[in-house]
Amino acid sequence: MVAEDRLVIRQADGEDLTAVIEVGHRTWPVTYGPIAGDDYVAMGLAKWWTQEATIPAIRAGRVTVAEVDHEVVGMASVGPSDGHLTLWKLYVLPERQSDGIGGRLLRAVIAKAREDGHDEIRLSYLAGNDNAAAFYEHFGFAEIERESSGSGIPDSVWMRLVLTQDGEA
Ligand SMILES: CC(C)(COP(=O)(O)OP(=O)(O)OC[C@H]1O[C@@H](n2cnc3c(N)ncnc32)[C@H](O)[C@@H]1OP(=O)(O)O)[C@@H](O)C(=O)NCCC(=O)NCCS
């Protein structure tokens, strides 16, 4: 567990652009290569981990970063989708996983969602990403539906966390 005084969770700004994109480029191949293949990894990086895709999210205040000793080691981003707040990305650098960082990022996202008056958070993970499934279940997320992506890519498994007013979730 990384020491509290070395870990900072904060909203990303323009200075974080390169580091945020780097988190994606370092986590995607190891996370999705084995379950979805190299072509899926290349597609995702080209579509979702570019300056064009990342700048608007940072500008809109939708990206949170985790820093250890002033180095960005993880990120989360949210956005509206179908009238729900959706957690689109949550990634911690491979060598920094299981150190309490992803949990701190997710707790920050949940706290902000509640503060902003949302009654639930949705997210999807790729079927076969069992680590992500167990991590989200640990935080109270429950599966709502599976969406087929076609062409040999694993299903997207949608989950949601209902936010209670008393701060339980
Ligand atoms: C999934 C991920 C974000 C989790 O972040 P992390 O920093 O490794 O997790 P943490 O060490 O902060 O764990 C936080 C809590 O979740 C629990 N947890 C973590 N992984 C778990 C698992 N596989 N099963 C059950 N609980 C788990 C921890 O025990 C911890 O519990 P506590 O806070 O009550 O003590 C991170 O491992 C990651 O980036 N994985 C690869 C990318 C990915 O799959 N992202 C999700 C895309 S949908």
PDB file of N, CA, C and O and ligand atoms in Angstrom, residues 1 23 27-28 30-32 75 87-94 96-105 107 123-126 129-139, ligand 1:
ATOM      1  N   MET A   1       0.852  -1.205   0.000  1.00  0.00           N
ATOM      2  CA  MET A   1       0.000   0.000   0.000  1.00  0.00           C
ATOM      3  C   MET A   1       0.882   1.246   0.000  1.00  0.00           C
ATOM      4  O   MET A   1       1.731   1.389   0.879  1.00  0.00           O
ATOM      5  N   VAL A  23      -0.298   6.411 -19.643  1.00  0.00           N
ATOM      6  CA  VAL A  23      -0.917   5.383 -18.788  1.00  0.00           C
ATOM      7  C   VAL A  23      -1.676   4.383 -19.662  1.00  0.00           C
ATOM      8  O   VAL A  23      -1.558   3.168 -19.485  1.00  0.00           O
ATOM      9  N   THR A  27      -0.740   0.380 -20.124  1.00  0.00           N
ATOM     10  CA  THR A  27      -1.619  -0.626 -19.506  1.00  0.00           C
ATOM     11  C   THR A  27      -2.388  -1.464 -20.531  1.00  0.00           C
ATOM     12  O   THR A  27      -2.671  -2.639 -20.278  1.00  0.00           O
ATOM     13  N   TRP A  28      -2.732  -0.872 -21.675  1.00  0.00           N
ATOM     14  CA  TRP A  28      -3.581  -1.591 -22.631  1.00  0.00           C
ATOM     15  C   TRP A  28      -2.966  -2.881 -23.160  1.00  0.00           C
ATOM     16  O   TRP A  28      -3.641  -3.917 -23.156  1.00  0.00           O
ATOM     17  N   VAL A  30      -0.817  -5.034 -21.932  1.00  0.00           N
ATOM     18  CA  VAL A  30      -0.790  -6.141 -20.958  1.00  0.00           C
ATOM     19  C   VAL A  30      -2.188  -6.529 -20.492  1.00  0.00           C
ATOM     20  O   VAL A  30      -2.446  -7.688 -20.171  1.00  0.00           O
ATOM     21  N   THR A  31      -3.107  -5.559 -20.470  1.00  0.00           N
ATOM     22  CA  THR A  31      -4.469  -5.865 -20.000  1.00  0.00           C
ATOM     23  C   THR A  31      -5.277  -6.576 -21.080  1.00  0.00           C
ATOM     24  O   THR A  31      -5.931  -7.586 -20.811  1.00  0.00           O
ATOM     25  N   TYR A  32      -5.253  -6.041 -22.290  1.00  0.00           N
ATOM     26  CA  TYR A  32      -6.165  -6.531 -23.327  1.00  0.00           C
ATOM     27  C   TYR A  32      -5.524  -7.431 -24.374  1.00  0.00           C
ATOM     28  O   TYR A  32      -6.248  -8.172 -25.057  1.00  0.00           O
ATOM     29  N   MET A  75      -5.024   6.897 -13.783  1.00  0.00           N
ATOM     30  CA  MET A  75      -6.000   7.899 -14.197  1.00  0.00           C
ATOM     31  C   MET A  75      -7.397   7.299 -14.242  1.00  0.00           C
ATOM     32  O   MET A  75      -7.564   6.082 -14.357  1.00  0.00           O
ATOM     33  N   LEU A  87     -18.153   5.691 -16.073  1.00  0.00           N
ATOM     34  CA  LEU A  87     -16.702   5.646 -15.851  1.00  0.00           C
ATOM     35  C   LEU A  87     -16.108   4.991 -17.098  1.00  0.00           C
ATOM     36  O   LEU A  87     -16.216   3.785 -17.293  1.00  0.00           O
ATOM     37  N   TRP A  88     -15.507   5.811 -17.951  1.00  0.00           N
ATOM     38  CA  TRP A  88     -15.002   5.296 -19.234  1.00  0.00           C
ATOM     39  C   TRP A  88     -13.640   4.643 -19.080  1.00  0.00           C
ATOM     40  O   TRP A  88     -13.309   3.705 -19.789  1.00  0.00           O
ATOM     41  N   LYS A  89     -12.815   5.187 -18.196  1.00  0.00           N
ATOM     42  CA  LYS A  89     -11.444   4.671 -18.083  1.00  0.00           C
ATOM     43  C   LYS A  89     -11.012   4.661 -16.621  1.00  0.00           C
ATOM     44  O   LYS A  89     -11.283   5.627 -15.894  1.00  0.00           O
ATOM     45  N   LEU A  90     -10.345   3.588 -16.228  1.00  0.00           N
ATOM     46  CA  LEU A  90      -9.694   3.534 -14.912  1.00  0.00           C
ATOM     47  C   LEU A  90      -8.475   2.634 -15.068  1.00  0.00           C
ATOM     48  O   LEU A  90      -8.604   1.416 -15.252  1.00  0.00           O
ATOM     49  N   TYR A  91      -7.314   3.229 -15.033  1.00  0.00           N
ATOM     50  CA  TYR A  91      -6.087   2.477 -15.309  1.00  0.00           C
ATOM     51  C   TYR A  91      -4.959   2.901 -14.380  1.00  0.00           C
ATOM     52  O   TYR A  91      -4.745   4.088 -14.155  1.00  0.00           O
ATOM     53  N   VAL A  92      -4.261   1.913 -13.866  1.00  0.00           N
ATOM     54  CA  VAL A  92      -3.089   2.128 -13.012  1.00  0.00           C
ATOM     55  C   VAL A  92      -1.911   1.433 -13.704  1.00  0.00           C
ATOM     56  O   VAL A  92      -2.070   0.310 -14.208  1.00  0.00           O
ATOM     57  N   LEU A  93      -0.762   2.083 -13.743  1.00  0.00           N
ATOM     58  CA  LEU A  93       0.414   1.484 -14.392  1.00  0.00           C
ATOM     59  C   LEU A  93       0.662   0.084 -13.827  1.00  0.00           C
ATOM     60  O   LEU A  93       0.541  -0.126 -12.610  1.00  0.00           O
ATOM     61  N   PRO A  94       1.032  -0.882 -14.686  1.00  0.00           N
ATOM     62  CA  PRO A  94       1.186  -2.275 -14.231  1.00  0.00           C
ATOM     63  C   PRO A  94       2.040  -2.430 -12.975  1.00  0.00           C
ATOM     64  O   PRO A  94       1.670  -3.161 -12.051  1.00  0.00           O
ATOM     65  N   ARG A  96       2.424  -0.468 -10.615  1.00  0.00           N
ATOM     66  CA  ARG A  96       1.836   0.227  -9.463  1.00  0.00           C
ATOM     67  C   ARG A  96       0.504  -0.381  -9.033  1.00  0.00           C
ATOM     68  O   ARG A  96      -0.146   0.132  -8.117  1.00  0.00           O
ATOM     69  N   GLN A  97       0.066  -1.453  -9.702  1.00  0.00           N
ATOM     70  CA  GLN A  97      -1.225  -2.054  -9.352  1.00  0.00           C
ATOM     71  C   GLN A  97      -1.144  -2.787  -8.012  1.00  0.00           C
ATOM     72  O   GLN A  97      -0.051  -3.132  -7.559  1.00  0.00           O
ATOM     73  N   SER A  98      -2.291  -2.981  -7.396  1.00  0.00           N
ATOM     74  CA  SER A  98      -2.419  -3.667  -6.096  1.00  0.00           C
ATOM     75  C   SER A  98      -1.734  -2.917  -4.970  1.00  0.00           C
ATOM     76  O   SER A  98      -1.286  -3.522  -3.992  1.00  0.00           O
ATOM     77  N   ASP A  99      -1.635  -1.600  -5.122  1.00  0.00           N
ATOM     78  CA  ASP A  99      -0.959  -0.775  -4.123  1.00  0.00           C
ATOM     79  C   ASP A  99      -1.917   0.233  -3.496  1.00  0.00           C
ATOM     80  O   ASP A  99      -1.481   1.165  -2.823  1.00  0.00           O
ATOM     81  N   GLY A 100      -3.216   0.073  -3.787  1.00  0.00           N
ATOM     82  CA  GLY A 100      -4.212   0.973  -3.203  1.00  0.00           C
ATOM     83  C   GLY A 100      -4.560   2.171  -4.069  1.00  0.00           C
ATOM     84  O   GLY A 100      -5.395   2.993  -3.696  1.00  0.00           O
ATOM     85  N   ILE A 101      -3.922   2.280  -5.252  1.00  0.00           N
ATOM     86  CA  ILE A 101      -4.090   3.488  -6.071  1.00  0.00           C
ATOM     87  C   ILE A 101      -5.412   3.487  -6.855  1.00  0.00           C
ATOM     88  O   ILE A 101      -6.146   4.476  -6.846  1.00  0.00           O
ATOM     89  N   GLY A 102      -5.749   2.365  -7.492  1.00  0.00           N
ATOM     90  CA  GLY A 102      -7.008   2.285  -8.228  1.00  0.00           C
ATOM     91  C   GLY A 102      -8.203   2.487  -7.303  1.00  0.00           C
ATOM     92  O   GLY A 102      -9.178   3.149  -7.660  1.00  0.00           O
ATOM     93  N   GLY A 103      -8.111   1.950  -6.104  1.00  0.00           N
ATOM     94  CA  GLY A 103      -9.179   2.112  -5.121  1.00  0.00           C
ATOM     95  C   GLY A 103      -9.359   3.579  -4.742  1.00  0.00           C
ATOM     96  O   GLY A 103     -10.489   4.071  -4.643  1.00  0.00           O
ATOM     97  N   ARG A 104      -8.243   4.284  -4.564  1.00  0.00           N
ATOM     98  CA  ARG A 104      -8.331   5.715  -4.214  1.00  0.00           C
ATOM     99  C   ARG A 104      -8.947   6.505  -5.365  1.00  0.00           C
ATOM    100  O   ARG A 104      -9.752   7.411  -5.154  1.00  0.00           O
ATOM    101  N   LEU A 105      -8.565   6.148  -6.596  1.00  0.00           N
ATOM    102  CA  LEU A 105      -9.144   6.839  -7.758  1.00  0.00           C
ATOM    103  C   LEU A 105     -10.648   6.584  -7.833  1.00  0.00           C
ATOM    104  O   LEU A 105     -11.433   7.509  -8.027  1.00  0.00           O
ATOM    105  N   ARG A 107     -12.713   5.678  -5.424  1.00  0.00           N
ATOM    106  CA  ARG A 107     -13.422   6.342  -4.318  1.00  0.00           C
ATOM    107  C   ARG A 107     -13.601   7.834  -4.606  1.00  0.00           C
ATOM    108  O   ARG A 107     -14.630   8.420  -4.278  1.00  0.00           O
ATOM    109  N   LEU A 123     -20.406   1.517 -15.824  1.00  0.00           N
ATOM    110  CA  LEU A 123     -19.118   1.263 -16.465  1.00  0.00           C
ATOM    111  C   LEU A 123     -19.226  -0.050 -17.217  1.00  0.00           C
ATOM    112  O   LEU A 123     -20.152  -0.837 -16.999  1.00  0.00           O
ATOM    113  N   SER A 124     -18.284  -0.283 -18.121  1.00  0.00           N
ATOM    114  CA  SER A 124     -18.220  -1.601 -18.739  1.00  0.00           C
ATOM    115  C   SER A 124     -16.786  -2.089 -18.710  1.00  0.00           C
ATOM    116  O   SER A 124     -15.852  -1.286 -18.732  1.00  0.00           O
ATOM    117  N   TYR A 125     -16.647  -3.399 -18.604  1.00  0.00           N
ATOM    118  CA  TYR A 125     -15.321  -4.013 -18.734  1.00  0.00           C
ATOM    119  C   TYR A 125     -15.426  -5.107 -19.788  1.00  0.00           C
ATOM    120  O   TYR A 125     -16.535  -5.543 -20.136  1.00  0.00           O
ATOM    121  N   LEU A 126     -14.291  -5.516 -20.307  1.00  0.00           N
ATOM    122  CA  LEU A 126     -14.284  -6.535 -21.355  1.00  0.00           C
ATOM    123  C   LEU A 126     -14.353  -7.921 -20.714  1.00  0.00           C
ATOM    124  O   LEU A 126     -13.555  -8.216 -19.816  1.00  0.00           O
ATOM    125  N   ASN A 129     -11.731  -9.929 -18.447  1.00  0.00           N
ATOM    126  CA  ASN A 129     -10.922  -9.095 -17.559  1.00  0.00           C
ATOM    127  C   ASN A 129     -11.408  -9.352 -16.125  1.00  0.00           C
ATOM    128  O   ASN A 129     -12.056  -8.515 -15.496  1.00  0.00           O
ATOM    129  N   ASP A 130     -11.101 -10.538 -15.628  1.00  0.00           N
ATOM    130  CA  ASP A 130     -11.636 -10.994 -14.335  1.00  0.00           C
ATOM    131  C   ASP A 130     -11.160 -10.133 -13.173  1.00  0.00           C
ATOM    132  O   ASP A 130     -11.852  -9.971 -12.171  1.00  0.00           O
ATOM    133  N   ASN A 131      -9.959  -9.595 -13.326  1.00  0.00           N
ATOM    134  CA  ASN A 131      -9.422  -8.736 -12.282  1.00  0.00           C
ATOM    135  C   ASN A 131     -10.280  -7.472 -12.128  1.00  0.00           C
ATOM    136  O   ASN A 131     -10.642  -7.089 -11.005  1.00  0.00           O
ATOM    137  N   ALA A 132     -10.646  -6.881 -13.267  1.00  0.00           N
ATOM    138  CA  ALA A 132     -11.494  -5.689 -13.217  1.00  0.00           C
ATOM    139  C   ALA A 132     -12.859  -6.047 -12.632  1.00  0.00           C
ATOM    140  O   ALA A 132     -13.389  -5.324 -11.778  1.00  0.00           O
ATOM    141  N   ALA A 133     -13.427  -7.182 -13.059  1.00  0.00           N
ATOM    142  CA  ALA A 133     -14.744  -7.594 -12.560  1.00  0.00           C
ATOM    143  C   ALA A 133     -14.726  -7.714 -11.033  1.00  0.00           C
ATOM    144  O   ALA A 133     -15.598  -7.175 -10.337  1.00  0.00           O
ATOM    145  N   ALA A 134     -13.708  -8.396 -10.506  1.00  0.00           N
ATOM    146  CA  ALA A 134     -13.640  -8.613  -9.057  1.00  0.00           C
ATOM    147  C   ALA A 134     -13.387  -7.300  -8.313  1.00  0.00           C
ATOM    148  O   ALA A 134     -13.936  -7.058  -7.228  1.00  0.00           O
ATOM    149  N   PHE A 135     -12.565  -6.453  -8.908  1.00  0.00           N
ATOM    150  CA  PHE A 135     -12.284  -5.135  -8.314  1.00  0.00           C
ATOM    151  C   PHE A 135     -13.581  -4.327  -8.198  1.00  0.00           C
ATOM    152  O   PHE A 135     -13.913  -3.796  -7.132  1.00  0.00           O
ATOM    153  N   TYR A 136     -14.358  -4.251  -9.286  1.00  0.00           N
ATOM    154  CA  TYR A 136     -15.590  -3.449  -9.244  1.00  0.00           C
ATOM    155  C   TYR A 136     -16.633  -4.080  -8.305  1.00  0.00           C
ATOM    156  O   TYR A 136     -17.355  -3.364  -7.610  1.00  0.00           O
ATOM    157  N   GLU A 137     -16.706  -5.404  -8.283  1.00  0.00           N
ATOM    158  CA  GLU A 137     -17.641  -6.064  -7.353  1.00  0.00           C
ATOM    159  C   GLU A 137     -17.284  -5.726  -5.915  1.00  0.00           C
ATOM    160  O   GLU A 137     -18.154  -5.514  -5.070  1.00  0.00           O
ATOM    161  N   HIS A 138     -15.998  -5.670  -5.643  1.00  0.00           N
ATOM    162  CA  HIS A 138     -15.517  -5.312  -4.297  1.00  0.00           C
ATOM    163  C   HIS A 138     -16.071  -3.948  -3.862  1.00  0.00           C
ATOM    164  O   HIS A 138     -16.317  -3.711  -2.684  1.00  0.00           O
ATOM    165  N   PHE A 139     -16.276  -3.062  -4.843  1.00  0.00           N
ATOM    166  CA  PHE A 139     -16.793  -1.727  -4.531  1.00  0.00           C
ATOM    167  C   PHE A 139     -18.313  -1.658  -4.632  1.00  0.00           C
ATOM    168  O   PHE A 139     -18.898  -0.585  -4.526  1.00  0.00           O
TER     169      PHE A 139
HETATM  170  C1  LIG B   1      -8.327  -2.647 -11.943  1.00  0.00           C
HETATM  171  C2  LIG B   1      -7.350  -1.620 -11.352  1.00  0.00           C
HETATM  172  C3  LIG B   1      -7.780  -0.218 -11.773  1.00  0.00           C
HETATM  173  C4  LIG B   1      -7.387  -1.730  -9.819  1.00  0.00           C
HETATM  174  O1  LIG B   1      -6.474  -0.803  -9.272  1.00  0.00           O
HETATM  175  P1  LIG B   1      -5.384  -1.270  -8.191  1.00  0.00           P
HETATM  176  O2  LIG B   1      -4.572  -0.087  -7.865  1.00  0.00           O
HETATM  177  O3  LIG B   1      -4.664  -2.454  -8.740  1.00  0.00           O
HETATM  178  O4  LIG B   1      -6.320  -1.736  -6.973  1.00  0.00           O
HETATM  179  P2  LIG B   1      -6.129  -1.358  -5.416  1.00  0.00           P
HETATM  180  O5  LIG B   1      -4.831  -1.920  -4.956  1.00  0.00           O
HETATM  181  O6  LIG B   1      -6.334   0.101  -5.257  1.00  0.00           O
HETATM  182  O7  LIG B   1      -7.328  -2.129  -4.755  1.00  0.00           O
HETATM  183  C5  LIG B   1      -8.403  -1.419  -4.163  1.00  0.00           C
HETATM  184  C6  LIG B   1      -9.319  -2.357  -3.456  1.00  0.00           C
HETATM  185  O8  LIG B   1      -9.849  -3.285  -4.399  1.00  0.00           O
HETATM  186  C7  LIG B   1      -9.561  -4.623  -3.968  1.00  0.00           C
HETATM  187  N1  LIG B   1      -9.225  -5.401  -5.147  1.00  0.00           N
HETATM  188  C8  LIG B   1      -8.310  -5.102  -6.096  1.00  0.00           C
HETATM  189  N2  LIG B   1      -8.275  -6.067  -7.024  1.00  0.00           N
HETATM  190  C9  LIG B   1      -9.185  -6.975  -6.636  1.00  0.00           C
HETATM  191  C10 LIG B   1      -9.597  -8.233  -7.157  1.00  0.00           C
HETATM  192  N3  LIG B   1      -9.075  -8.713  -8.284  1.00  0.00           N
HETATM  193  N4  LIG B   1     -10.543  -8.914  -6.491  1.00  0.00           N
HETATM  194  C11 LIG B   1     -11.097  -8.426  -5.357  1.00  0.00           C
HETATM  195  N5  LIG B   1     -10.729  -7.252  -4.797  1.00  0.00           N
HETATM  196  C12 LIG B   1      -9.792  -6.542  -5.440  1.00  0.00           C
HETATM  197  C13 LIG B   1      -8.353  -4.479  -3.076  1.00  0.00           C
HETATM  198  O9  LIG B   1      -8.308  -5.543  -2.163  1.00  0.00           O
HETATM  199  C14 LIG B   1      -8.604  -3.160  -2.392  1.00  0.00           C
HETATM  200  O10 LIG B   1      -9.498  -3.313  -1.320  1.00  0.00           O
HETATM  201  P3  LIG B   1      -9.566  -2.275  -0.056  1.00  0.00           P
HETATM  202  O11 LIG B   1      -9.511  -0.868  -0.626  1.00  0.00           O
HETATM  203  O12 LIG B   1     -10.870  -2.582   0.571  1.00  0.00           O
HETATM  204  O13 LIG B   1      -8.365  -2.590   0.748  1.00  0.00           O
HETATM  205  C15 LIG B   1      -5.891  -1.883 -11.806  1.00  0.00           C
HETATM  206  O14 LIG B   1      -5.479  -3.159 -11.354  1.00  0.00           O
HETATM  207  C16 LIG B   1      -5.680  -1.791 -13.300  1.00  0.00           C
HETATM  208  O15 LIG B   1      -5.379  -0.709 -13.828  1.00  0.00           O
HETATM  209  N6  LIG B   1      -5.816  -2.941 -14.007  1.00  0.00           N
HETATM  210  C17 LIG B   1      -5.575  -3.013 -15.430  1.00  0.00           C
HETATM  211  C18 LIG B   1      -6.505  -2.148 -16.203  1.00  0.00           C
HETATM  212  C19 LIG B   1      -7.970  -2.454 -16.016  1.00  0.00           C
HETATM  213  O16 LIG B   1      -8.372  -3.600 -16.111  1.00  0.00           O
HETATM  214  N7  LIG B   1      -8.744  -1.404 -15.767  1.00  0.00           N
HETATM  215  C20 LIG B   1     -10.168  -1.523 -15.659  1.00  0.00           C
HETATM  216  C21 LIG B   1     -10.719  -1.353 -17.010  1.00  0.00           C
HETATM  217  S1  LIG B   1     -12.463  -1.608 -17.034  1.00  0.00           S
END
